[in-house]
Coordinates of C-alpha atoms and ligand atoms in Angstrom, one line a residue:
X1 CA -2.7 12.8 21.8
X2 CA -6.4 13.1 21.9
X3 CA -9.2 13.3 19.4
X4 CA -10.8 12.2 16.2
X5 CA -9.4 12.0 13.0
X6 CA -11.4 10.7 9.4
X7 CA -9.4 8.1 7.4
X8 CA -9.2 8.4 3.6
X9 CA -9.6 6.2 0.8
X10 CA -7.3 3.0 0.6
X11 CA -3.8 4.3 -2.0
X12 CA -3.3 1.0 -2.5
X13 CA -6.8 0.0 -3.4
X14 CA -7.0 3.3 -5.6
X15 CA -3.5 2.5 -7.5
X16 CA -5.3 -0.5 -9.2
X17 CA -8.8 0.6 -9.3
X18 CA -7.4 3.4 -11.5
X19 CA -5.2 1.3 -13.7
X20 CA -7.6 -1.0 -14.2
X21 CA -9.9 1.6 -16.0
X22 CA -7.7 0.7 -19.0
X23 CA -9.5 -2.5 -19.8
X24 CA -12.7 -0.4 -21.5
X25 CA -14.4 2.5 -22.4
X26 CA -17.2 4.4 -20.7
X27 CA -17.0 6.5 -17.9
X28 CA -15.7 5.2 -14.6
X29 CA -16.2 7.8 -11.4
X30 CA -14.0 6.7 -8.7
X31 CA -14.7 8.6 -5.5
X32 CA -13.0 8.5 -1.9
X33 CA -9.6 8.7 -3.6
X34 CA -7.1 9.7 -1.4
X35 CA -5.3 12.9 -2.3
X36 CA -1.9 11.9 -2.4
X37 CA 1.3 11.8 -4.5
X38 CA 0.9 8.2 -5.6
X39 CA -2.7 8.6 -6.9
X40 CA -1.6 11.8 -8.7
X41 CA 1.3 10.1 -10.4
X42 CA -1.3 7.1 -11.7
X43 CA -3.8 9.3 -13.0
X44 CA -0.5 11.5 -14.9
X45 CA 0.3 8.1 -16.1
X46 CA -3.2 7.0 -17.4
X47 CA -3.4 10.6 -19.1
X48 CA -0.3 10.3 -21.1
X49 CA -1.7 6.8 -22.4
X50 CA -4.9 8.8 -23.4
X51 CA -6.9 8.5 -20.6
X52 CA -9.4 11.5 -20.4
X53 CA -10.3 12.2 -16.8
X54 CA -11.8 15.4 -14.5
X55 CA -10.5 15.2 -11.2
X56 CA -12.6 17.0 -8.5
X57 CA -10.9 16.4 -4.9
X58 CA -11.5 12.9 -3.6
X59 CA -13.3 12.2 -7.0
X60 CA -12.0 11.4 -10.4
X61 CA -14.0 10.6 -13.7
X62 CA -12.2 8.7 -16.1
X63 CA -12.6 7.6 -19.6
X64 CA -10.0 5.3 -21.7
X65 CA -12.2 5.3 -24.7
X66 CA -9.5 6.7 -26.6
X67 CA -6.0 5.3 -25.7
X68 CA -3.2 6.4 -28.2
X69 CA -0.2 5.0 -26.3
X70 CA 1.0 1.6 -24.6
X71 CA 4.2 2.7 -22.9
X72 CA 5.0 3.4 -19.5
X73 CA 8.1 5.5 -19.6
X74 CA 11.1 4.9 -17.0
X75 CA 10.6 8.8 -15.6
X76 CA 7.1 7.8 -14.2
X77 CA 8.0 4.4 -13.4
X78 CA 11.1 5.2 -11.3
X79 CA 8.5 7.4 -9.1
X80 CA 6.5 4.8 -8.1
X81 CA 6.7 1.0 -9.0
X82 CA 3.0 0.7 -8.7
X83 CA 2.8 2.0 -12.1
X84 CA 3.7 -1.5 -13.4
X85 CA -0.1 -2.2 -12.8
X86 CA -0.8 -0.8 -16.4
X87 CA 1.0 -4.0 -17.5
X88 CA -1.7 -6.4 -17.5
X89 CA -4.6 -4.0 -18.5
X90 CA -2.7 -2.5 -21.6
X91 CA -1.6 -5.8 -22.8
X92 CA -5.1 -7.4 -22.3
X93 CA -7.1 -4.8 -24.3
X94 CA -4.3 -3.8 -27.0
X95 CA -2.1 -6.9 -27.3
X96 CA 0.9 -5.3 -26.4
X97 CA 2.1 -3.2 -23.4
X98 CA 5.9 -1.7 -22.9
X99 CA 6.6 -0.7 -19.1
X100 CA 9.7 0.3 -17.5
X101 CA 11.3 -2.3 -15.4
X102 CA 11.0 -1.2 -12.1
X103 CA 14.1 -1.1 -10.3
X104 CA 15.5 -1.7 -6.7
X105 CA 14.2 0.3 -4.0
X106 CA 14.9 1.2 -0.4
X107 CA 12.9 -1.8 1.2
X108 CA 14.6 -4.6 -1.1
X109 CA 15.3 -5.9 -4.6
X110 CA 11.1 -6.3 -5.2
X111 CA 11.4 -7.9 -8.7
X112 CA 8.1 -8.4 -10.7
X113 CA 9.2 -12.1 -12.0
X114 CA 5.6 -13.1 -11.0
X115 CA 3.7 -10.7 -12.8
X116 CA 5.8 -11.8 -16.0
X117 CA 5.4 -15.6 -15.7
X118 CA 1.8 -15.7 -15.2
X119 CA 1.2 -13.3 -18.0
X120 CA 3.3 -16.2 -20.0
X121 CA 0.9 -18.5 -18.9
X122 CA -1.6 -16.7 -20.3
X123 CA 0.0 -16.7 -23.6
X124 CA 1.9 -13.2 -23.7
X125 CA 5.6 -13.3 -25.4
X126 CA 7.2 -11.2 -22.5
X127 CA 11.1 -9.9 -22.7
X128 CA 13.3 -7.4 -20.9
X129 CA 15.5 -5.3 -22.9
X130 CA 16.7 -1.6 -22.4
X131 CA 15.3 -1.5 -19.0
X132 CA 11.7 -2.6 -20.4
X133 CA 9.2 -5.1 -20.2
X134 CA 7.9 -5.8 -23.7
X135 CA 4.8 -7.8 -23.6
X136 CA 2.6 -9.0 -26.7
X137 CA 0.0 -11.4 -27.0
X138 CA -3.0 -10.9 -30.0
X139 CA -5.1 -12.3 -27.6
X140 CA -4.7 -13.7 -24.2
X141 CA -6.0 -17.1 -23.3
X142 CA -7.3 -18.3 -19.5
X143 CA -4.7 -20.8 -17.9
X144 CA -3.8 -22.1 -14.6
X145 CA -1.2 -19.5 -12.9
X146 CA 0.4 -20.9 -9.4
X147 CA 2.1 -17.7 -8.1
X148 CA 5.3 -19.2 -5.6
X149 CA 4.4 -16.3 -3.4
X150 CA 1.1 -14.2 -2.9
X151 CA 2.3 -11.2 -4.4
X152 CA 0.0 -8.0 -4.0
X153 CA 0.5 -6.1 -7.5
X154 CA 1.1 -9.3 -9.1
X155 CA -2.2 -10.9 -8.3
X156 CA -3.8 -7.3 -9.2
X157 CA -1.8 -7.4 -12.7
X158 CA -2.8 -10.7 -13.4
X159 CA -6.5 -10.4 -12.1
X160 CA -6.8 -7.4 -14.3
X161 CA -5.1 -9.0 -17.3
X162 CA -7.4 -12.3 -17.1
X163 CA -10.5 -10.3 -17.2
X164 CA -10.7 -9.8 -21.3
X165 CA -8.5 -13.1 -21.6
X166 CA -10.5 -16.1 -23.8
X167 CA -11.8 -18.6 -21.3
X168 CA -11.4 -19.0 -17.2
X169 CA -8.2 -18.3 -15.8
X170 CA -7.6 -19.8 -12.1
X171 CA -5.3 -17.8 -10.0
X172 CA -3.4 -20.0 -7.2
X173 CA -1.8 -18.8 -4.1
X174 CA -3.1 -15.4 -4.8
X175 CA -3.0 -12.5 -2.4
X176 CA -5.8 -12.0 -0.1
X177 CA -5.4 -8.6 0.8
X178 CA -8.8 -6.2 1.2
X179 CA -7.5 -4.4 -1.8
X180 CA -7.7 -7.3 -4.0
X181 CA -11.2 -7.9 -3.0
X182 CA -11.8 -4.0 -3.6
X183 CA -10.3 -4.1 -7.3
X184 CA -12.3 -7.3 -7.8
X185 CA -15.9 -5.2 -6.8
X186 CA -15.3 -2.9 -9.0
X187 CA -14.1 -4.9 -12.0
X188 CA -17.3 -7.0 -11.6
X189 CA -19.3 -3.7 -11.4
X190 CA -17.8 -3.1 -14.7
X191 CA -19.2 -6.4 -16.3
X192 CA -16.0 -8.8 -15.2
X193 CA -16.6 -12.4 -14.1
X194 CA -14.7 -12.9 -11.0
X195 CA -14.9 -15.4 -8.1
X196 CA -13.1 -16.1 -4.9
X197 CA -11.3 -12.7 -4.6
X198 CA -10.1 -12.5 -0.8
X199 CA -9.5 -16.2 -0.6
X200 CA -6.2 -18.0 -2.2
X201 CA -8.0 -19.0 -5.5
X202 CA -9.4 -16.7 -7.7
X203 CA -11.1 -17.8 -10.7
X204 CA -11.6 -15.2 -13.6
X205 CA -14.0 -15.9 -16.6
X206 CA -12.9 -14.1 -19.5
X207 CA -15.5 -11.1 -21.2
X208 CA -15.1 -9.7 -24.2
X209 CA -15.3 -6.1 -22.8
X210 CA -15.9 -4.0 -19.5
X211 CA -18.3 -0.8 -19.2
X212 CA -17.9 2.2 -17.0
X213 CA -19.4 2.1 -13.4
X214 CA -19.4 4.2 -10.3
X215 CA -17.1 2.9 -7.4
X216 CA -16.3 4.4 -3.7
X217 CA -12.7 3.0 -2.5
X218 CA -12.1 1.4 0.7
X219 CA -10.9 3.2 3.8
X220 CA -7.0 3.1 4.1
X221 CA -6.0 0.4 6.9
X222 CA -2.5 1.4 7.0
X223 CA -3.2 5.1 7.4
X224 CA -5.7 3.8 10.4
X225 CA -3.3 1.8 11.8
X226 CA -0.5 4.7 11.7
X227 CA -2.9 7.1 13.7
X228 CA -4.2 4.3 16.4
X229 CA -0.4 3.9 16.9
X230 CA 0.3 7.5 17.2
X231 CA -2.4 7.4 20.0
X232 CA -0.7 4.2 21.4
X233 CA 2.9 5.5 21.6
X234 CA 1.7 9.2 23.3
X235 CA -0.5 7.4 26.1
X236 CA -3.2 8.9 24.3
X237 CA -7.1 8.4 23.4
X238 CA -8.0 8.7 19.9
X239 CA -11.1 7.9 18.1
X240 CA -10.2 6.5 14.7
X241 CA -13.2 7.2 11.9
X242 CA -14.1 5.9 8.6
X243 CA -11.9 2.6 9.1
X244 CA -13.2 -1.1 8.8
X245 CA -12.1 -2.7 12.0
X246 CA -12.2 -6.4 10.1
X247 CA -9.4 -4.9 8.0
X248 CA -7.1 -4.2 10.9
X249 CA -8.2 -7.6 13.3
X250 CA -4.1 -8.5 13.9
X251 CA -3.1 -4.9 14.2
X252 CA -5.9 -4.4 16.9
X253 CA -4.9 -7.6 18.4
X254 CA -1.4 -6.6 19.1
X255 CA -2.3 -3.1 20.6
X256 CA -4.3 -4.7 22.8
X257 CA -1.4 -7.2 23.8
X258 CA 0.5 -4.1 24.6
X259 CA -2.0 -2.9 26.9
X260 CA -4.1 -0.6 25.2
X261 CA -8.0 -0.6 25.4
X262 CA -9.3 -0.9 21.9
X263 CA -13.1 -0.8 21.2
X264 CA -14.8 -1.2 17.8
X265 CA -17.6 1.7 17.3
X266 CA -20.5 2.1 14.2
X267 CA -17.7 3.8 12.0
X268 CA -14.2 3.2 13.6
X269 CA -12.0 2.3 16.1
X270 CA -11.1 4.1 19.8
X271 CA -8.0 3.5 21.3
X272 CA -6.7 4.2 24.7
X273 CA -3.3 3.6 25.8
X274 CA -1.8 2.9 29.0
X275 CA 1.4 4.9 31.1
X276 CA 3.7 2.3 29.4
X277 CA 3.2 -0.1 26.3
X278 CA 4.1 -3.9 27.3
X279 CA 6.6 -5.1 24.9
X280 CA 5.6 -7.5 21.7
X281 CA 6.6 -10.5 19.3
X282 CA 5.3 -9.3 15.9
X283 CA 5.9 -10.9 12.4
X284 CA 4.9 -9.1 9.2
X285 CA 2.8 -11.8 7.0
X286 CA 0.7 -11.4 4.0
X287 CA -2.8 -10.5 4.8
X288 CA -4.6 -11.3 7.1
X289 CA -1.4 -11.3 9.2
X290 CA 0.8 -8.1 10.6
X291 CA 1.1 -5.9 7.4
X292 CA 4.6 -5.1 6.8
X293 CA 3.4 -1.4 5.9
X294 CA 3.1 -1.1 9.7
X295 CA 6.3 -2.7 10.6
X296 CA 8.4 0.8 11.1
X297 CA 5.5 2.3 13.3
X298 CA 4.7 -0.6 15.7
X299 CA 8.8 -0.3 16.2
X300 CA 8.7 2.8 17.1
X301 CA 6.0 2.0 20.0
X302 CA 8.4 -1.0 20.8
X303 CA 11.1 1.4 21.5
X304 CA 9.5 2.8 24.2
X305 CA 8.0 -0.3 25.5
X306 CA 8.7 -2.2 29.2
X307 CA 10.7 -4.7 27.8
X308 CA 12.2 -6.6 24.8
X309 CA 10.4 -6.9 21.9
X310 CA 11.3 -8.8 18.7
X311 CA 9.8 -7.9 15.2
X312 CA 10.8 -10.2 12.6
X313 CA 10.1 -8.8 8.9
X314 CA 9.2 -11.9 6.4
X315 CA 7.7 -9.9 3.3
X316 CA 10.5 -7.4 2.5
X317 CA 14.3 -8.2 3.0
X318 CA 15.8 -4.7 3.4
X319 CA 12.8 -3.1 5.5
X320 CA 14.7 -2.2 8.5
X321 CA 16.8 1.1 7.0
X322 CA 14.8 3.1 9.8
X323 CA 16.6 1.1 12.7
X324 CA 20.0 3.5 12.4
X325 CA 17.6 6.6 12.6
X326 CA 15.9 5.3 15.9
X327 CA 19.3 4.7 17.1
X328 CA 19.9 8.5 16.4
X329 CA 16.8 8.9 19.4
X330 CA 18.5 6.9 21.8
X331 CA 16.6 3.4 20.8
X332 CA 18.3 0.2 21.7
X333 CA 17.8 -2.3 18.4
X334 CA 19.7 -5.0 17.3
X335 CA 19.1 -6.0 14.0
X336 CA 20.3 -9.8 12.8
X337 CA 19.0 -10.7 9.3
X338 CA 14.8 -10.9 9.1
X339 CA 14.9 -10.0 13.0
X340 CA 15.1 -7.0 15.3
X341 CA 15.2 -7.1 18.9
X342 CA 14.5 -3.6 20.6
X343 CA 15.1 -3.2 24.4
X344 CA 12.3 -0.7 25.3
X345 CA 13.6 2.4 27.2
X346 CA 11.4 5.1 29.1
X347 CA 12.6 7.9 27.2
X348 CA 13.8 8.6 23.7
X349 CA 15.5 11.7 23.0
X350 CA 14.3 14.1 20.2
X351 CA 17.2 14.5 17.0
X352 CA 17.7 15.0 13.4
X353 CA 16.5 11.8 11.3
X354 CA 16.2 11.0 7.6
X355 CA 13.5 8.9 6.1
X356 CA 14.1 6.4 3.6
X357 CA 10.9 5.3 2.3
X358 CA 7.0 6.3 3.0
X359 CA 6.2 3.7 6.0
X360 CA 9.5 4.8 7.6
X361 CA 8.8 8.1 7.7
X362 CA 5.9 7.7 9.4
X363 CA 7.9 5.3 11.7
X364 CA 10.1 8.3 12.7
X365 CA 7.3 10.6 13.3
X366 CA 5.6 8.3 16.0
X367 CA 9.0 8.0 17.9
X368 CA 9.4 11.6 17.4
X369 CA 5.8 12.3 19.1
X370 CA 7.0 10.0 21.8
X371 CA 10.4 11.5 22.1
X372 CA 11.5 14.3 24.7
X373 CA 12.4 17.3 22.8
X374 CA 12.3 18.2 18.9
X375 CA 12.9 15.6 16.2
X376 CA 13.5 16.8 12.9
X377 CA 12.7 14.4 10.0
X378 CA 13.8 14.9 6.7
X379 CA 13.4 13.7 3.3
X380 CA 9.8 14.1 4.4
X381 CA 8.3 14.2 0.7
X382 CA 8.0 10.4 1.1
X383 CA 5.2 10.6 3.7
X384 CA 3.3 12.5 0.6
X385 CA 3.4 9.4 -1.6
X386 CA 0.9 7.9 0.9
X387 CA -0.6 10.0 3.8
X388 CA -2.9 12.7 3.1
X389 CA -2.4 15.8 5.1
X390 CA -0.4 14.1 7.7
X391 CA 0.8 16.8 9.7
X392 CA -2.8 18.5 9.6
X393 CA -4.2 15.4 10.9
X394 CA -1.9 14.8 13.9
X395 CA -1.9 18.3 14.5
X396 CA -5.7 18.1 15.0
X397 CA -5.1 15.0 17.3
X398 CA -2.8 17.8 19.4
X399 CA 0.4 16.8 18.2
X400 CA 3.0 19.9 18.1
X401 CA 4.1 19.2 14.5
X402 CA 5.3 21.5 11.6
X403 CA 6.4 20.8 8.0
X404 CA 8.9 23.1 7.4
X405 CA 9.7 23.9 3.2
X406 CA 12.7 22.2 2.1
X407 CA 12.5 19.5 4.4
Ligands
UD1_1 C1 2.1 -4.1 -1.8 C2 2.1 -2.7 -1.6 C3 3.0 -2.5 -0.4 C4 3.2 -3.4 0.5 C5 3.3 -4.8 0.1 C6 3.1 -6.1 0.9 C7 0.8 -1.5 -3.4 C8 1.1 -0.7 -4.3 N1 2.0 -1.7 -2.5 O1 3.8 -4.0 -2.8 O2 2.5 -1.3 0.2 O3 4.1 -3.2 1.1 O4 2.5 -5.3 -1.3 O5 1.9 -6.3 1.3 O6 -0.2 -2.1 -3.5 N2 7.9 -10.9 -5.3 C9 8.6 -11.2 -6.0 N3 8.2 -11.5 -7.3 C10 7.3 -10.8 -7.8 C11 6.8 -9.8 -6.9 C12 7.0 -10.0 -5.5 O7 9.7 -12.0 -5.3 O8 7.2 -11.0 -9.0 C13 8.3 -10.4 -3.8 C14 8.7 -9.2 -3.2 O9 10.1 -8.9 -3.3 C15 8.5 -9.1 -2.1 C16 7.2 -10.1 -1.7 O10 7.5 -10.8 -3.3 O11 9.7 -9.8 -1.1 C17 5.9 -9.3 -1.4 O12 5.8 -8.2 -2.4 P1 4.1 -8.1 -3.5 O13 3.4 -8.5 -2.3 O14 4.4 -8.0 -4.5 O15 4.3 -6.4 -2.9 P2 4.2 -5.2 -3.7 O16 2.7 -5.6 -4.7 O17 5.1 -4.7 -4.7

């Protein structure tokens, strides 16, 4: 693959930023939104709660002055777990929230116990009944929260709730992902008092209300990493524009270790791949470690590398559902608990395969690009949750890829 591709806004930054518009009235103008299904689902949920909006391509104006409901229903939450991000803002501003408890998902059980425990520390009364989380608090009170694990959406929910709490909240062992910093930057623009976002200790001084603001979402580091890997797996030469290389440090250093030449340019990253990639040892970790959201994609690369690789998944318990599909393409992978050992082969063979989740779909497509012959990926609707115009962008880089209706 050869050429340039432009990266859109980060889905995982856009979702909490949109949810946080519930924290106050005033117009919020959010730009550089990725045009993906999860973003439409969040806008739909906010509208159901009473948020007025005007969507124009990658820019949306929202106004949460007139909220008439505080319940996020099962039908929406089951299609997008990140709907749980409305819990903290609704509770903090209206004193109550009812949110369907997200169920299990393809990559693990994914509980939200740490979100709930943190809200209880802030003085909320929280219980689960008939599949719904019920949270109440006439006024949240700042407190010291020690997260057992630096959960990303948990940190975001608590950060948002604490913005309107009485007094100071200190979040220890907070997640440090760039998307947390982006949310905090937006909230600060709206009048919140937040210190230390991007470190493991975030301090929030509660304020009585937030106002509107204009904000542009950061570029998507997972989308950028996916296109760099598409270049790497096809012995390609790609320039990935509109991304922040600093957000991809762990990924870029692994791609270099695999033999790719990686250059940071003014607005992006250029990657030139070798004839044959070298094998890697990779462990997914919280930021700034290697992201779990690029694990399936990097595994596709390792399938065609020149030796034995080990990929250890430490963030989610069941995130290897793409492995049996890669086997169908001739890959040699053994899974033992959290570890996958991959024997690289010089050639994968195209096959019909099935996607299990958003990032697994991208991993299978990368494997298909490297494979001899045709690969048909079904359940490709998973892709539309998080990749904007994926097949068009791959096509622009020279891939022979088509979306078939009903796939
Ligand atoms: C977010 C991202 C997702 C990414 C993940 C890890 C969004 C919308 N999604 O998901 O793309 O793959 O971070 O980088 O931003 N856990 C608990 N209890 C909790 C919360 C989490 O045990 O209350 C566990 C989970 O089961 C998982 C681990 O913590 O094993 C990490 O999950 P978390 O950071 O919460 O991921 P999400 O925020 O759901």
